[in-house]
Coordinates of C-alpha atoms in Angstrom, one line a residue:
X181 CA 20.0 71.2 33.0
X182 CA 18.5 74.7 32.7
X183 CA 15.0 74.7 31.1
X184 CA 15.8 77.7 28.9
X185 CA 19.0 76.1 27.6
X186 CA 17.1 72.9 26.7
X187 CA 14.4 74.7 24.9
X188 CA 16.1 77.7 23.5
X189 CA 15.8 76.4 19.9
X190 CA 12.0 76.1 20.4
X191 CA 11.7 79.5 22.1
X192 CA 9.6 77.8 24.8
X193 CA 10.1 79.2 28.3
X194 CA 8.5 80.3 31.5
X195 CA 7.2 83.8 32.2
X196 CA 9.5 86.0 34.2
X197 CA 7.1 85.9 37.2
X198 CA 7.3 82.1 37.4
X199 CA 9.9 81.0 40.0
X200 CA 8.6 77.5 40.9
X201 CA 9.5 74.8 38.4
X202 CA 7.8 71.6 39.7
X203 CA 10.5 69.3 38.4
X204 CA 8.4 66.1 38.7
X205 CA 5.7 67.6 36.5
X206 CA 7.5 70.0 34.1
X207 CA 10.0 67.4 32.9
X208 CA 11.8 67.9 29.6
X209 CA 9.7 65.2 28.0
X210 CA 6.5 66.6 29.3
X211 CA 7.4 70.1 28.0
X212 CA 8.2 68.7 24.6
X213 CA 4.7 67.2 24.5
X214 CA 3.1 70.5 25.5
X215 CA 5.2 72.3 22.8
X216 CA 3.9 69.9 20.2
X217 CA 0.3 70.2 21.3
X218 CA 0.7 74.0 21.1
X219 CA 2.2 73.9 17.7
X220 CA -0.4 71.5 16.3
X221 CA -3.6 72.8 17.9
X222 CA -3.3 76.3 19.3
X223 CA -3.8 78.1 15.9
X224 CA -7.1 76.3 15.4
X225 CA -8.1 77.1 18.9
X226 CA -7.7 80.8 18.2
X227 CA -9.8 80.4 15.0
X228 CA -12.6 78.7 17.1
X229 CA -12.5 81.6 19.6
X230 CA -12.9 84.0 16.7
X231 CA -15.8 82.0 15.4
X232 CA -17.5 82.5 18.8
X233 CA -17.2 86.3 18.4
X234 CA -18.7 86.1 14.9
X235 CA -21.6 84.0 16.2
X236 CA -22.2 86.4 19.1
X237 CA -22.4 89.3 16.6
X238 CA -25.2 87.5 14.8
X239 CA -27.0 87.0 18.2
X240 CA -26.5 90.7 19.0
X241 CA -28.2 91.5 15.7
X242 CA -31.2 89.5 16.6
X243 CA -30.5 85.9 15.4
X244 CA -31.4 83.0 17.6
X245 CA -29.8 79.5 18.0
X246 CA -31.1 76.9 15.6
X247 CA -30.5 73.2 14.8
X248 CA -27.8 73.4 12.1
X249 CA -29.2 72.7 8.6
X250 CA -25.9 71.2 7.3
X251 CA -25.9 68.4 9.9
X252 CA -29.5 67.3 9.6
X253 CA -28.4 63.9 8.4
X254 CA -26.2 63.3 11.5
X255 CA -29.2 64.1 13.7
X256 CA -31.6 61.9 11.9
X257 CA -29.5 58.8 10.9
X258 CA -28.8 55.8 13.1
X259 CA -25.3 55.5 14.5
X260 CA -23.8 55.0 17.9
X261 CA -20.7 56.0 19.8
X262 CA -18.0 53.5 20.8
X263 CA -18.5 51.2 23.8
X264 CA -18.2 52.6 27.3
X265 CA -15.4 51.1 29.4
X266 CA -16.4 48.8 32.2
X267 CA -15.3 51.1 35.1
X268 CA -17.5 53.9 33.7
X269 CA -20.7 51.9 33.2
X270 CA -22.1 52.9 36.6
X271 CA -21.8 56.7 37.3
X272 CA -24.9 57.1 39.4
X273 CA -23.2 59.6 41.8
X274 CA -20.3 61.8 40.8
X275 CA -18.5 64.2 43.1
X276 CA -16.7 67.2 41.8
X277 CA -14.2 69.7 43.3
X278 CA -10.8 71.4 43.0
X279 CA -7.5 69.6 42.8
X280 CA -6.1 70.5 46.2
X281 CA -4.6 67.5 48.0
X282 CA -7.2 67.1 50.8
X283 CA -10.1 67.4 48.3
X284 CA -8.6 64.8 46.0
X285 CA -8.2 62.3 48.8
X286 CA -11.6 63.0 50.4
X287 CA -13.4 62.9 47.0
X288 CA -11.8 59.6 45.9
X289 CA -12.7 58.1 49.3
X290 CA -16.3 59.6 49.4
X291 CA -18.2 56.6 48.1
X292 CA -19.1 58.3 44.9
X293 CA -18.7 56.2 41.7
X294 CA -16.5 58.8 40.1
X295 CA -14.6 62.0 41.0
X296 CA -14.2 64.9 38.6
X297 CA -11.0 66.6 39.5
X298 CA -11.5 70.2 38.3
X299 CA -8.8 72.5 36.9
X300 CA -11.6 74.8 35.7
X301 CA -14.5 76.5 37.5
X302 CA -13.7 75.4 41.1
X303 CA -9.9 76.0 40.8
X304 CA -8.4 79.5 40.8
X305 CA -5.7 79.1 38.1
X306 CA -2.7 80.2 40.2
X307 CA 0.5 78.6 39.1
X308 CA 0.8 76.7 42.4
X309 CA -2.8 75.5 42.4
X310 CA -2.4 74.1 38.9
X311 CA 1.0 72.5 39.2
X312 CA 0.5 71.1 42.7
X313 CA -2.9 69.8 41.4
X314 CA -1.1 67.9 38.7
X315 CA 1.3 66.5 41.4
X316 CA -1.7 65.5 43.5
X317 CA -3.4 63.6 40.7
X318 CA -0.1 61.9 39.8
X319 CA 0.2 60.8 43.4
X320 CA -3.4 59.7 43.5
X321 CA -3.0 57.6 40.3
X322 CA 0.1 56.0 41.8
X323 CA -1.8 55.5 45.1
X324 CA 0.9 57.3 47.1
X325 CA -1.1 60.4 48.0
X326 CA -1.4 61.2 51.7
X327 CA -1.8 64.3 53.8
X328 CA -1.0 65.0 57.5
X329 CA -3.0 67.8 59.2
X330 CA -0.9 68.7 62.2
X331 CA -3.6 71.1 63.5
X332 CA -6.3 68.5 63.6
X333 CA -3.8 65.7 64.3
X334 CA -5.3 63.7 61.4
X335 CA -3.8 61.8 58.5
X336 CA -5.5 61.4 55.1
X337 CA -4.8 58.6 52.7
X338 CA -6.6 56.5 50.1
X339 CA -8.9 53.7 50.9
X340 CA -8.6 50.4 49.0
X341 CA -11.7 51.2 46.9
X342 CA -11.8 54.6 45.4
X343 CA -13.9 56.6 42.9
X344 CA -12.9 56.4 39.2
X345 CA -11.0 59.6 38.3
X346 CA -12.0 62.0 35.6
X347 CA -10.2 65.3 35.0
X348 CA -11.7 68.6 33.7
X349 CA -9.1 70.9 32.0
X350 CA -9.7 74.6 31.6
X351 CA -12.0 75.8 28.8
X352 CA -10.7 76.9 25.3
X353 CA -10.9 80.6 26.2
X354 CA -8.3 80.4 29.0
X355 CA -4.6 80.7 28.4
X356 CA -1.7 79.7 30.6
X357 CA 0.4 82.8 31.0
X358 CA 3.3 81.1 32.8
X359 CA 4.4 79.0 29.9
X360 CA 5.2 80.7 26.6
X361 CA 6.1 79.5 23.1
X362 CA 7.6 82.3 21.0
X363 CA 6.2 84.7 23.6
X364 CA 2.7 83.3 23.2
X365 CA 1.0 81.8 26.2
X366 CA -0.1 78.1 25.9
X367 CA -3.7 77.1 26.0
X368 CA -4.9 76.2 29.5
X369 CA -6.9 73.4 28.0
X370 CA -3.8 71.8 26.4
X371 CA -1.6 72.3 29.5
X372 CA -4.1 70.7 31.9
X373 CA -5.0 67.9 29.5
X374 CA -1.4 67.3 28.3
X375 CA 0.3 67.1 31.7
X376 CA -2.3 64.7 33.1
X377 CA -2.3 62.4 30.1
X378 CA 1.5 62.4 29.7
X379 CA 2.3 61.6 33.3
X380 CA -0.5 59.1 34.1
X381 CA -1.6 57.2 31.0
X382 CA 0.6 54.2 31.6
X383 CA -0.2 53.8 35.3
X384 CA -3.9 54.3 34.7
X385 CA -4.0 51.6 32.0
X386 CA -2.0 49.3 34.2
X387 CA -4.7 49.8 36.9
X388 CA -7.5 48.8 34.5
X389 CA -8.7 52.3 33.7
X390 CA -7.5 55.1 31.4
X391 CA -7.2 58.8 31.0
X392 CA -10.8 60.1 31.3
X393 CA -11.8 63.7 30.8
X394 CA -14.6 66.2 31.2
X395 CA -14.6 68.8 28.4
X396 CA -16.1 72.2 29.4
X397 CA -17.9 75.0 27.7
X398 CA -18.1 73.8 24.2
X399 CA -20.1 76.1 22.0
X400 CA -20.0 74.3 18.6
X401 CA -19.5 70.8 17.2
X402 CA -16.3 72.1 15.5
X403 CA -14.9 72.5 19.0
X404 CA -15.7 68.9 19.7
X405 CA -13.8 68.0 16.5
X406 CA -10.8 69.9 17.8
X407 CA -10.8 68.0 21.0
X408 CA -11.1 64.7 19.1
X409 CA -8.1 65.6 17.0
X410 CA -6.2 66.5 20.2
X411 CA -7.1 63.0 21.6
X412 CA -6.0 61.3 18.4
X413 CA -2.7 63.1 18.3
X414 CA -2.0 62.5 22.1
X415 CA -2.8 58.8 21.9
X416 CA -0.6 58.3 18.9
X417 CA 2.3 60.2 20.5
X418 CA 2.0 58.3 23.7
X419 CA 1.7 54.9 22.1
X420 CA -2.0 54.3 23.0
X421 CA -4.7 52.9 20.7
X422 CA -7.2 55.3 19.3
X423 CA -10.3 55.4 21.6
X424 CA -8.3 54.7 24.8
X425 CA -8.9 58.2 26.1
X426 CA -12.6 58.9 27.0
X427 CA -14.5 62.1 27.4
X428 CA -17.7 63.4 28.8
X429 CA -18.8 66.7 27.4
X430 CA -20.5 69.3 29.6
X431 CA -23.5 70.8 27.8
X432 CA -23.3 74.1 29.5
X433 CA -23.9 76.5 26.6
X434 CA -27.1 77.3 24.9
X435 CA -25.6 76.8 21.5
X436 CA -24.3 73.3 22.4
X437 CA -27.9 72.1 23.2
X438 CA -28.8 72.7 19.6
X439 CA -25.9 70.4 18.5
X440 CA -26.0 67.4 20.8
X441 CA -25.9 64.7 18.1
X442 CA -23.2 66.6 16.3
X443 CA -21.0 66.9 19.3
X444 CA -21.4 63.2 20.1
X445 CA -20.6 62.3 16.5
X446 CA -17.4 64.3 16.3
X447 CA -16.2 62.5 19.5
X448 CA -17.8 59.2 18.7
X449 CA -14.6 57.1 19.3
X450 CA -14.0 58.7 22.6
X451 CA -17.2 60.0 24.1
X452 CA -19.0 58.2 27.0
X453 CA -21.6 60.9 28.0
X454 CA -23.0 64.3 28.2
X455 CA -23.5 66.3 31.4
X456 CA -26.1 68.9 32.1
X457 CA -23.9 71.7 33.5
X458 CA -26.9 73.7 34.7
X459 CA -25.2 76.8 36.2
X460 CA -23.0 77.6 33.2
X461 CA -26.0 76.8 31.0
X462 CA -28.1 79.6 32.6
X463 CA -25.1 81.9 32.3
X464 CA -24.7 81.1 28.6
X465 CA -28.4 81.7 28.0
X466 CA -28.1 85.2 29.5
X467 CA -24.7 85.8 27.8
X468 CA -25.6 84.7 24.3
X469 CA -29.1 86.4 24.3
X470 CA -28.0 89.4 26.4
X471 CA -28.9 92.1 23.9
X472 CA -32.3 90.8 23.1
X473 CA -34.9 92.3 25.5
X474 CA -37.2 89.3 25.0
X475 CA -34.8 87.1 27.0
X476 CA -34.4 88.9 30.3
X477 CA -33.9 86.3 33.0
X478 CA -35.5 86.8 36.5
X479 CA -33.8 86.3 39.8
X480 CA -31.3 83.5 39.8
X481 CA -33.2 81.6 42.6
X482 CA -36.3 81.5 40.4
X483 CA -34.6 79.7 37.6
X484 CA -34.6 76.0 38.4
X485 CA -34.5 72.7 36.5
X486 CA -38.3 72.9 36.4
X487 CA -38.2 76.1 34.3
X488 CA -39.4 75.1 30.8
X489 CA -36.2 75.9 29.0
X490 CA -34.1 74.0 31.5
X491 CA -36.4 71.0 31.6
X492 CA -36.4 70.9 27.8
X493 CA -32.6 70.9 27.6
X494 CA -32.3 68.2 30.3
X495 CA -34.7 65.9 28.6
X496 CA -33.2 66.4 25.2
X497 CA -29.8 65.5 26.5
X498 CA -31.2 62.3 27.9
X499 CA -32.9 61.3 24.6
X500 CA -30.0 62.1 22.4
X501 CA -27.4 60.4 24.7
X502 CA -29.5 57.2 25.0
X503 CA -30.0 57.1 21.2
X504 CA -26.2 57.1 20.8
X505 CA -25.7 54.6 23.7
X506 CA -23.9 57.0 26.1
X507 CA -24.6 58.4 29.5
X508 CA -26.7 61.5 30.3
X509 CA -25.4 62.8 33.6
X510 CA -27.6 65.2 35.6
X511 CA -26.7 68.5 37.3
X512 CA -25.0 69.7 40.4
X513 CA -26.4 69.7 43.9
X514 CA -24.5 72.7 45.3
X515 CA -25.9 72.4 48.9
X516 CA -23.5 71.9 51.7
X517 CA -24.2 70.8 55.3
X518 CA -25.3 73.6 57.6
X519 CA -23.7 73.3 61.0
X520 CA -25.8 73.3 64.1
X521 CA -29.1 73.8 62.2
X522 CA -30.9 70.5 61.7
X523 CA -34.1 72.2 60.5
X524 CA -32.2 74.1 57.7
X525 CA -30.3 71.0 56.9
X526 CA -33.5 69.0 56.5
X527 CA -35.0 71.6 54.1
X528 CA -31.8 71.7 52.0
X529 CA -31.5 67.9 51.8
X530 CA -35.1 67.5 50.9
X531 CA -34.5 69.8 47.9
X532 CA -31.6 67.6 46.9
X533 CA -33.7 64.5 47.2
X534 CA -36.5 66.0 45.0
X535 CA -34.0 67.2 42.5
X536 CA -32.3 63.8 42.2
X537 CA -35.6 62.0 42.1
X538 CA -36.7 64.1 39.1
X539 CA -33.4 63.4 37.3
X540 CA -33.5 59.6 37.8
X541 CA -37.2 59.4 36.9
X542 CA -36.6 61.4 33.7
X543 CA -33.9 58.9 32.7
X544 CA -30.6 60.4 33.8
X545 CA -27.8 57.9 34.4
X546 CA -26.1 59.7 37.2
X547 CA -25.9 63.0 39.0
X548 CA -23.4 65.5 40.6
X549 CA -22.8 66.5 44.2
X550 CA -20.3 69.1 45.5
X551 CA -19.9 67.8 49.1
X552 CA -19.1 64.3 50.4
X553 CA -22.0 64.4 52.8
X554 CA -24.4 64.4 49.9
X555 CA -23.0 61.3 48.2
X556 CA -25.1 58.8 50.3
X557 CA -28.2 61.0 49.9
X558 CA -28.0 61.0 46.1
X559 CA -26.8 57.4 46.0
X560 CA -29.9 56.3 47.9
X561 CA -32.2 58.0 45.4
X562 CA -30.6 56.5 42.4
X563 CA -30.4 53.0 44.0
X564 CA -34.1 53.1 44.7
X565 CA -35.1 54.1 41.1
X566 CA -32.3 52.8 39.0
X567 CA -31.6 49.1 39.7
X568 CA -29.4 48.7 36.6
X569 CA -26.0 50.3 36.1
X570 CA -27.5 53.0 33.9
X571 CA -30.6 53.7 32.0
X572 CA -29.3 53.9 28.4
X573 CA -31.8 51.2 27.5
X574 CA -34.6 53.7 28.2
X575 CA -34.6 55.7 24.9
X576 CA -37.2 58.3 25.8
X577 CA -38.5 58.4 22.2
X578 CA -41.6 60.2 23.6
X579 CA -39.6 63.4 24.1
X580 CA -40.2 66.1 21.5
X581 CA -38.1 69.3 22.0
X582 CA -38.3 72.2 19.6
X583 CA -36.1 75.2 19.1
X584 CA -38.7 77.3 20.8
X585 CA -38.7 75.0 23.8
X586 CA -35.0 75.4 24.3
X587 CA -35.4 79.2 24.2
X588 CA -38.5 79.8 26.2
X589 CA -37.9 82.7 28.5
X590 CA -38.2 81.8 32.2
X591 CA -41.0 83.5 34.1
X592 CA -40.4 85.4 37.3
X593 CA -39.6 88.7 39.0
X594 CA -36.5 90.9 39.4
X595 CA -36.2 92.1 43.0
X596 CA -34.1 94.5 44.9
X597 CA -33.1 91.5 47.1
X598 CA -32.1 89.6 44.0
X599 CA -29.8 92.5 43.0
X600 CA -28.3 92.7 46.4
X601 CA -27.6 88.9 46.5
X602 CA -26.0 89.0 43.1
X603 CA -23.7 91.8 44.1
X604 CA -22.8 90.1 47.4
X605 CA -22.1 86.7 45.8
X606 CA -20.1 88.3 43.0
X607 CA -17.8 90.2 45.3
X608 CA -17.4 87.4 47.8
X609 CA -16.6 84.8 45.1
X610 CA -14.3 87.1 43.2
X611 CA -12.3 87.8 46.4
X612 CA -12.1 84.1 47.1
X613 CA -10.9 83.4 43.5
X614 CA -8.3 86.2 43.6
X615 CA -7.0 84.7 46.8
X616 CA -6.5 81.3 45.2
X617 CA -9.8 79.6 46.2
X618 CA -11.9 78.7 43.3
X619 CA -14.7 77.1 45.3
X620 CA -16.4 79.2 48.0
X621 CA -19.1 78.2 50.5
X622 CA -21.5 81.2 50.4
X623 CA -25.0 81.2 51.8
X624 CA -24.9 77.5 52.4
X625 CA -24.1 76.7 48.8
X626 CA -20.8 75.8 47.1
X627 CA -20.3 78.6 44.6
X628 CA -17.8 78.4 41.8
X629 CA -17.1 80.5 38.7
X630 CA -20.3 79.3 37.0
X631 CA -22.6 80.6 39.7
X632 CA -20.7 83.8 40.1
X633 CA -21.0 84.3 36.3
X634 CA -24.8 84.1 36.5
X635 CA -24.8 86.7 39.2
X636 CA -22.6 89.3 37.4
X637 CA -24.2 88.7 34.0
X638 CA -27.7 89.2 35.4
X639 CA -26.6 92.5 36.9
X640 CA -25.2 93.6 33.5
X641 CA -28.3 92.5 31.6
X642 CA -30.7 94.1 34.1
X643 CA -28.8 97.4 34.1
X644 CA -28.5 97.5 30.3
X645 CA -32.2 97.0 29.9
X646 CA -33.1 99.3 32.8
X647 CA -35.5 96.8 34.2
X648 CA -38.4 97.7 36.5
X649 CA -38.0 96.1 39.9
X650 CA -40.5 94.7 42.3
X651 CA -40.5 98.0 44.2
X652 CA -41.5 99.8 41.0
X653 CA -38.1 101.5 40.6
X654 CA -36.0 101.4 37.4
X655 CA -32.6 99.9 37.7
X656 CA -30.3 102.7 36.4
X657 CA -26.6 103.3 37.1
X658 CA -27.4 105.6 40.0
X659 CA -29.6 103.1 41.7
X660 CA -27.2 100.2 41.0
X661 CA -24.3 102.2 42.5
X662 CA -26.3 102.9 45.6
X663 CA -27.2 99.3 46.2
X664 CA -23.6 98.2 45.4
X665 CA -22.1 100.6 47.8
X666 CA -24.5 99.3 50.5
X667 CA -23.5 95.7 49.8
X668 CA -19.8 96.6 49.7
X669 CA -20.1 98.2 53.1
X670 CA -21.9 95.1 54.5
X671 CA -19.0 93.0 53.3
X672 CA -16.4 95.4 54.8
X673 CA -18.2 95.2 58.1
X674 CA -18.4 91.4 57.9
X675 CA -14.7 90.8 57.1
X676 CA -13.1 93.8 58.9
X677 CA -11.1 96.7 57.5
X678 CA -7.8 94.9 57.5
X679 CA -9.0 91.8 55.8
X680 CA -11.0 93.9 53.3
X681 CA -7.8 95.3 51.9
X682 CA -5.5 92.4 52.5
X683 CA -7.8 89.7 51.1
X684 CA -8.6 91.7 47.9
X685 CA -12.2 92.6 48.5
X686 CA -11.6 96.1 47.3
X687 CA -10.1 94.7 44.1
X688 CA -13.1 92.4 43.7
X689 CA -15.5 95.3 44.0
X690 CA -13.5 97.2 41.3
X691 CA -13.6 94.2 39.0
X692 CA -17.4 93.8 39.5
X693 CA -17.9 97.5 38.6
X694 CA -15.9 97.0 35.5
X695 CA -17.9 93.9 34.6
X696 CA -21.4 95.4 35.3
X697 CA -21.2 99.2 34.5
X698 CA -19.9 98.7 31.0
X699 CA -21.6 98.9 27.6
X700 CA -19.4 96.0 26.5
X701 CA -20.0 92.6 28.0
X702 CA -16.9 90.7 29.2
X703 CA -17.2 87.1 28.0
X704 CA -15.8 85.5 31.2
X705 CA -15.1 87.2 34.6
X706 CA -11.9 85.1 34.9
X707 CA -10.3 86.9 31.9
X708 CA -9.9 90.4 33.5
X709 CA -9.1 88.8 36.9
X710 CA -6.4 86.5 35.7
X711 CA -3.7 89.2 35.6
X712 CA -4.1 89.7 39.4
X713 CA -3.3 86.1 40.4

């Protein structure tokens, strides 16, 4: 039956540009579920997004994040979240990546304890990426997923023992332009969450697990409350007990780090952990405090987890999670193997080892890697220092983190080379994203939207504040354009004239100019880019 005929009463349809219908995923029943999610939760989502704008106006006027006075009792009283399911007790190494078929198979087979299948920062939200991603996860849950690479003459299929699957839907700010209700796009969050939960909850529970999620970019405990209400509604609609669905929340905004207990409390029936989303956190620090000259952030490479504000945030996450008896998961190791360069590989891997040793010794219960070759490396570090399934029993009551600690400006320099690198990474990543690839290997690191956001937001902040560089020059528009044009030319020479146009590098350069040379800051680089994919 024609989709529009079935749903004409609800005025729910596809956009005119959408030709592929994915009948196994976009069933009548699934679309009814999405329609109900939209009806019940999209209005409040839009209110929450307006609240973000109001808060930003306060920051722009000089206000700073604080621990909320109205929730002091939640922070200081003794309570704990619901019990963690057995298959999530040990999460010492988690691998993350996009939802393409090969990645899903390789990640589940990687030896990591869990795999976060990502519809957000490492997936370019093309219609085919999103819908084939849902099909890939459905096939993985049903253990029927396979892939034959005729070029390499290689077949990929699942091993008997695989990682536990978690799914990250898109953030609250992103819409799904290809499905409309009364002409209004659905929430990307609700589409990704709804389709995965609808199609897989029965099989997951039959397999001894359940729908597990990673929730991105929350900025306020009211957003956690929204997600909790979504979970409650979905569980009731699908006939599952409350508390069946579980969530780990990424703490990747500066405002969320001031509301850790509150976020856990709002999701207390469903939450199993918090994760230190370090790259988005740096981006958020720049974004939220962007108009305050006291918070100018130096070169991205100089901001590490040993920077005081990053260390404070990481340790506070550990303390608050363990007080509430949930996991504190560490940050991403973005390094990827460097072919034919053992010396460079050794340097990169030693950085990973040092990073993971610091995390496990501080009390983290697990960590993230972006590449299967790093799983064993990170696993070895956690095995050496964490003999138990997790470290929730280590309460870290010695930690004292103040509002000032969370806001301490990182020390460092702003260099011409740092500007050039930010320009190059921004263009190369944007071109990759526009071409449908949300994770890009650049300069021996796996870059996703979060790291590209740091690069372009730093350029904006530095240009707005006309910072003095290491060479003594002031970064004004003229100087920025000169450096940008030189980097654009390097990229053109690297990829060739034909690829430069065909693979959207010129468009990426235009988008970067709009993002950087603009008195108004664009909240997410994906928003202006979405119309081009």
